Every structure is written in structure tokens, then in C-alpha cells.
Amino acid sequence: MSERIVIFDTTLRDGEQSPGASMDTRAKMEVARQLEKLAVDVIEAGFPVSSPGDFEAVKAVAGTVKEPTVAGLARCVRGDIDAAAGALEDAKKPRIHVFLATSKIHMKYKLKKAEEEILKLAVDSVKYAKKFVDDVEFSPEDASRTDLDFLAAVFDAVVDAGATTVNIPDTVGYATPEEFGRIIKHLREKTKNGSKAIISVHCHNDLGLAVANSLAAVVNGAQQVECTVNGIGERAGNCSLEEVVMAIRTRKDILDFRTGINTREIIKASRLVSKMTGIIVQPNKAIVGRNAFAHEAGIHQDGILKERTTYEIMKPADVGLTGSKLVLGKHSGRHAFSERLRKLGYTPGREEVDEAFAAFKSLADKKKEIYDEDIRALMEEQLLPIPSTYQLEYIQISTGTTTIPTATVRLKKEDEVFQDASCGGDGPVDAAYKTIDRITKMKCRLLQYSLRAVTSGKDAMGEVTVRVRHRGTEVTGRGTSTDVIEASAKAYINAINRLLFVKGKAGSAT
Ligand code: KIV
Ligand code: ZN
């Protein structure tokens, strides 16, 4: 049976140390509930002494989650440990996590203490924390830059003092996998207490090696990995939970380990953490980035459609996604395009597909990504080139924060000109659409409205796509302009022209 790795999530503590990521109690509670669904083993909820808000948040999380252990961070200072113990009072499974730097650089410049003092302080603090809880974790901060013999001495001493987990942080993300693995192996195999406590690792990502270092540590005897959702954390962040968990799961052939994580909750956790912290996930972020399961190249899309595993090493469903995404853009091929047509309900013949594909390629040269609405509009244009029964001559909108939006619209139909005005409760676009309905006497139901910039800059062209229904017939309309209201009106008129054509009513209305 593979060895079970403890997942210690520190999104609410180290993750919150990401610049600008602070979360209030309500946000931390929501994330903590999702972490429980994700089935993490330990939630480090905060650093209680750091602020009354953090104390309150740790207390709230401790009193809410049932399954995971809840940890509170403390320096080797009695007041910190008291605060952590107080905040964890209601926790079913409380853990106090004390830390003290052990590297020469930190001892000399930051703490101004000698090795013997550090050793004594670490031991005394672990003993003090033990008065409150059984589960005490000790972290020799900056362990990867600590003299190995001294690190081993601290390790043995804190375990003798009662630490149940000793966490080895690569605080500044300096270690390399091979080197870090060696440190863990040494502590596990060459110390007196190497097998008497859980060895944990806590890697930062300054050199982009946090996940690799954590995996190297696991292979060399670490039993707990500290990590954060989306890899957020101090500076370049921490080891990413989703990456380390999915690496262990995906490469079981060479990593004989398992975690208890419910991986299907990963995407939800990622999105929630991003929402609560305001830290956007980069599109190409492994596992949870918008593009992690998206394919654009024609060759890849063709491969995926033939056999998913040609270009995917994980199932999207395993992380909580509904499926892979074939992004239609200028690199896409005919196979993916016709597949999308089929999904959208079109069954064109070979020649029609050829024509539509050519139109798609020229659109793809202008737009980065082609959406389903674009394809619908394109197919409708392709299959049914329509006459411009109504043309927009003029539109004037009067709107503001305290005025009811009013639209005056003039439409031309052959040689006739129609003008009308009306007010819209839901804004200027609504007002414009109501006026167009009055002129054309076709009350359409707006099913979908989307606005996108198709060029960049202040004078970007806005493209509006609408989907409307009229007496059971649905059509798409599209309009572009640098003025979004004009683009909206054009899209709606385009849809009405299509409806008139489809229904064979051109010339009979109005
Ligand atoms: O990076 C670090 O060393 C830490 C410790 C407090 C564990 O976050
Ligand atoms: Zn850290």
C-alpha cells in the first residue's frame, strides 16, 4: 500500500501573506469550508497574535470545521503561544505551530542570538505549547540554509521536547530538489529521532522549484507537505496544493504515495481563493489555469478528438471541470471546427462546411478567440445571406445616473424613414431595443447579449452579438462600432432583418 502524505494547507496563513491578499473572517470561513470539502488534513488558519482580526478568524475556523486539524502559528514567544492556544480553544483537533529561525544569517542579523540560545528557546517553546495541546509542530525557519549538524540537533531536541511534527521550511525558495531531498534524508536516517515525528516540508517558490522540492522531500522521507491553493503566499508563493497533489496522483507509477484530497473540489477551491483574495490565476497555471485543459493548435485538437490521452495527462473531471476545451482560433483545424458545428446543432454538407470554414479562418485572423455565438452568426450569415431590410440611420441616447434612459432611433426601410423614441428601465440598450421594437412592430425576446472588444485601445471596436426569439424562431444578430450603443442597435436590427427574412416577411411589416 502506498504511503499516505499529510496535506497541510496554509492558504489562510502563508497564502494570506501574499501582498494584497488579506481576508476577513467571513472570507476565511468560506475558504475553510471549501478546504474541508477538498479534504485537506490540516488547515493553518492564521497567526493569532498578529492582529485581533486574525485571532477572531482562527477562532471562527476552529469552531466550524470538523474533520481537519486546525493550526495556529506562533513565534517562540509565550504571548504568541497563549494567543494561538486561545484561538484554538474550540477546535476539535488543535495544533500549535511554533517557529524559530535557525540559519546563521537569521540568527546573527535578525534574532541576534547564538546557537545555544536558539536551541533552548525552541525546546522551551515546544514544552510551553505542549501545556495547551498534544499536537505541536515546530519549524526551524530558513532550514534549507541552516548548518545541517545544527539543524539535526534542533530536530532531535524539539522532538524530545514533545514536537509531533517537525517542518523543514525552504523559507526563501533557495534549495534545489536534489539538495533538499538530501537534507530530508539526513534528518530521517541520521538523527536519533528521525522516525519519532512526522517530517514536514514547506517550500517557497522563488526559483519556481517549490513543487519539485516538495516532491523530492517526499521521495526522501517527508510525510507532510505544506502548500497553498493556487500556490499563493509570501513573495513568489508557496508549493501549490493542486500541483503537488495532482503530480502524486498522476505519476503513481513512480511516486508510490497518495493523499486524501478530493481532487474534484480543486477547481472550486481555486476559484474561491482567487475571488476572496483578488489574486487572479494566470491562464497557463498548471491544473487550475483557464488554459490548463484548453487546446488551440489544430494538430492537438485533432488528436484530442480522436483520443483524449494524446494531449492530456489528466482527466478534466478529476479536478472538477466538465471537460477539455477546444478553443477555436486561427490555429484550429477543420476537424475541431466541424465538431463544434455538430455540437451547436448544425449538420451542413461538405461544401457548406468548406465555405463556413473559410469564413471562420478569415474571422479568426481578426479575432483572438472564436466563441459559439460567433459560429452561430457565421453559419446564419453563411447559410442565409440576408438583405438589410432595416438600416440604422440615426440613434441618440440620453442617459445618466439620475435620468431615465431615453432612446431616439431613426431607421430606413427602402425609401421610407421611421423615427420613434422610448424610455428603458434597464438602461440605454434596453431603451434602444424598445424603440426599435416600436418601429418594426416586432416584439422580440432578447435571449443573449454579449459585448466584446475586437480591437484594443481607447478607440477599440466593440462587437455585440445578440440572440433573439420571435414567435418560436431564434436568430443571432451581430453589430460592430466604436460606440457600444450603436453596435448594440446594429446587432438587434441585424437579428430583426434575419427574422424577417427567415419568416419570409420582408416587406410586409410596417
Ligand atoms: O516560510 C517559512 O519559513 C514559514 C514558517 C513560518 C513555517 O512560513
Ligand atoms: Zn512560508
PDB file of N, CA, C and O and ligand atoms in Angstrom, residues 10 13-15 17 44 73 97 141 167 169-172 202-204 226 233-235 237-238, ligand 2:
ATOM      1  N   THR A  10      -1.862  25.932   4.004  1.00  0.00           N
ATOM      2  CA  THR A  10      -1.592  27.196   4.681  1.00  0.00           C
ATOM      3  C   THR A  10      -2.052  28.416   3.855  1.00  0.00           C
ATOM      4  O   THR A  10      -1.544  29.508   3.987  1.00  0.00           O
ATOM      5  N   ARG A  13      -2.953  31.265   5.996  1.00  0.00           N
ATOM      6  CA  ARG A  13      -1.882  31.907   6.771  1.00  0.00           C
ATOM      7  C   ARG A  13      -0.778  32.401   5.834  1.00  0.00           C
ATOM      8  O   ARG A  13      -0.695  33.575   5.524  1.00  0.00           O
ATOM      9  N   ASP A  14       0.028  31.488   5.280  1.00  0.00           N
ATOM     10  CA  ASP A  14       1.112  31.953   4.391  1.00  0.00           C
ATOM     11  C   ASP A  14       0.502  32.516   3.106  1.00  0.00           C
ATOM     12  O   ASP A  14       0.985  33.508   2.560  1.00  0.00           O
ATOM     13  N   GLY A  15      -0.571  31.886   2.626  1.00  0.00           N
ATOM     14  CA  GLY A  15      -1.226  32.370   1.407  1.00  0.00           C
ATOM     15  C   GLY A  15      -1.708  33.789   1.602  1.00  0.00           C
ATOM     16  O   GLY A  15      -1.608  34.635   0.709  1.00  0.00           O
ATOM     17  N   GLN A  17      -0.349  35.911   3.294  1.00  0.00           N
ATOM     18  CA  GLN A  17       0.796  36.829   3.319  1.00  0.00           C
ATOM     19  C   GLN A  17       1.183  37.314   1.915  1.00  0.00           C
ATOM     20  O   GLN A  17       2.103  38.099   1.771  1.00  0.00           O
ATOM     21  N   GLU A  44      -4.019  25.554   8.289  1.00  0.00           N
ATOM     22  CA  GLU A  44      -3.382  26.578   9.116  1.00  0.00           C
ATOM     23  C   GLU A  44      -4.206  27.850   8.902  1.00  0.00           C
ATOM     24  O   GLU A  44      -4.177  28.456   7.827  1.00  0.00           O
ATOM     25  N   LEU A  73      -0.383  29.704  14.055  1.00  0.00           N
ATOM     26  CA  LEU A  73       1.061  29.936  14.067  1.00  0.00           C
ATOM     27  C   LEU A  73       1.465  30.795  15.270  1.00  0.00           C
ATOM     28  O   LEU A  73       0.708  31.664  15.706  1.00  0.00           O
ATOM     29  N   HIS A  97       1.606  25.696  16.027  1.00  0.00           N
ATOM     30  CA  HIS A  97       2.770  25.623  15.133  1.00  0.00           C
ATOM     31  C   HIS A  97       3.746  26.721  15.550  1.00  0.00           C
ATOM     32  O   HIS A  97       3.483  27.897  15.318  1.00  0.00           O
ATOM     33  N   GLU A 141      12.894  27.939  10.993  1.00  0.00           N
ATOM     34  CA  GLU A 141      12.754  28.799   9.815  1.00  0.00           C
ATOM     35  C   GLU A 141      14.097  28.896   9.076  1.00  0.00           C
ATOM     36  O   GLU A 141      15.157  28.908   9.693  1.00  0.00           O
ATOM     37  N   ASN A 167       8.682  20.645  10.855  1.00  0.00           N
ATOM     38  CA  ASN A 167       8.536  21.131   9.490  1.00  0.00           C
ATOM     39  C   ASN A 167       9.841  21.772   9.028  1.00  0.00           C
ATOM     40  O   ASN A 167      10.420  22.587   9.736  1.00  0.00           O
ATOM     41  N   PRO A 169      11.305  24.199   6.550  1.00  0.00           N
ATOM     42  CA  PRO A 169      10.965  25.174   5.517  1.00  0.00           C
ATOM     43  C   PRO A 169      12.155  25.553   4.637  1.00  0.00           C
ATOM     44  O   PRO A 169      13.265  25.725   5.121  1.00  0.00           O
ATOM     45  N   ASP A 170      11.855  25.676   3.357  1.00  0.00           N
ATOM     46  CA  ASP A 170      12.799  26.320   2.443  1.00  0.00           C
ATOM     47  C   ASP A 170      12.245  27.750   2.328  1.00  0.00           C
ATOM     48  O   ASP A 170      11.621  28.127   1.335  1.00  0.00           O
ATOM     49  N   THR A 171      12.485  28.495   3.387  1.00  0.00           N
ATOM     50  CA  THR A 171      11.813  29.790   3.577  1.00  0.00           C
ATOM     51  C   THR A 171      11.990  30.762   2.426  1.00  0.00           C
ATOM     52  O   THR A 171      11.080  31.510   2.089  1.00  0.00           O
ATOM     53  N   VAL A 172      13.188  30.771   1.850  1.00  0.00           N
ATOM     54  CA  VAL A 172      13.444  31.750   0.781  1.00  0.00           C
ATOM     55  C   VAL A 172      13.493  31.105  -0.614  1.00  0.00           C
ATOM     56  O   VAL A 172      13.944  31.732  -1.571  1.00  0.00           O
ATOM     57  N   HIS A 202       8.005  22.693   3.731  1.00  0.00           N
ATOM     58  CA  HIS A 202       7.276  23.931   3.459  1.00  0.00           C
ATOM     59  C   HIS A 202       8.152  24.721   2.487  1.00  0.00           C
ATOM     60  O   HIS A 202       9.125  25.360   2.887  1.00  0.00           O
ATOM     61  N   CYS A 203       7.833  24.615   1.195  1.00  0.00           N
ATOM     62  CA  CYS A 203       8.738  25.188   0.196  1.00  0.00           C
ATOM     63  C   CYS A 203       8.162  26.436  -0.450  1.00  0.00           C
ATOM     64  O   CYS A 203       7.006  26.458  -0.869  1.00  0.00           O
ATOM     65  N   HIS A 204       9.007  27.433  -0.552  1.00  0.00           N
ATOM     66  CA  HIS A 204       8.623  28.654  -1.271  1.00  0.00           C
ATOM     67  C   HIS A 204       9.113  28.571  -2.704  1.00  0.00           C
ATOM     68  O   HIS A 204       9.992  27.775  -3.050  1.00  0.00           O
ATOM     69  N   GLU A 226       3.407  21.103   3.129  1.00  0.00           N
ATOM     70  CA  GLU A 226       2.676  22.338   3.375  1.00  0.00           C
ATOM     71  C   GLU A 226       2.527  23.068   2.045  1.00  0.00           C
ATOM     72  O   GLU A 226       3.486  23.196   1.271  1.00  0.00           O
ATOM     73  N   GLY A 233       1.183  32.972  -1.718  1.00  0.00           N
ATOM     74  CA  GLY A 233       1.973  33.054  -0.490  1.00  0.00           C
ATOM     75  C   GLY A 233       3.006  34.152  -0.589  1.00  0.00           C
ATOM     76  O   GLY A 233       3.129  34.822  -1.614  1.00  0.00           O
ATOM     77  N   GLU A 234       3.753  34.301   0.479  1.00  0.00           N
ATOM     78  CA  GLU A 234       4.798  35.325   0.579  1.00  0.00           C
ATOM     79  C   GLU A 234       5.656  35.352  -0.706  1.00  0.00           C
ATOM     80  O   GLU A 234       6.026  34.311  -1.232  1.00  0.00           O
ATOM     81  N   ARG A 235       5.933  36.528  -1.230  1.00  0.00           N
ATOM     82  CA  ARG A 235       6.733  36.754  -2.459  1.00  0.00           C
ATOM     83  C   ARG A 235       6.208  35.915  -3.660  1.00  0.00           C
ATOM     84  O   ARG A 235       5.107  36.120  -4.102  1.00  0.00           O
ATOM     85  N   GLY A 237       5.315  32.971  -3.640  1.00  0.00           N
ATOM     86  CA  GLY A 237       4.318  31.991  -3.225  1.00  0.00           C
ATOM     87  C   GLY A 237       4.896  30.705  -2.664  1.00  0.00           C
ATOM     88  O   GLY A 237       6.109  30.554  -2.483  1.00  0.00           O
ATOM     89  N   ASN A 238       3.979  29.795  -2.392  1.00  0.00           N
ATOM     90  CA  ASN A 238       4.313  28.511  -1.767  1.00  0.00           C
ATOM     91  C   ASN A 238       4.119  27.377  -2.764  1.00  0.00           C
ATOM     92  O   ASN A 238       3.598  27.592  -3.865  1.00  0.00           O
TER      93      ASN A 238
HETATM   94 ZN    ZN B   2       6.367  30.248   4.438  1.00  0.00          ZN
END
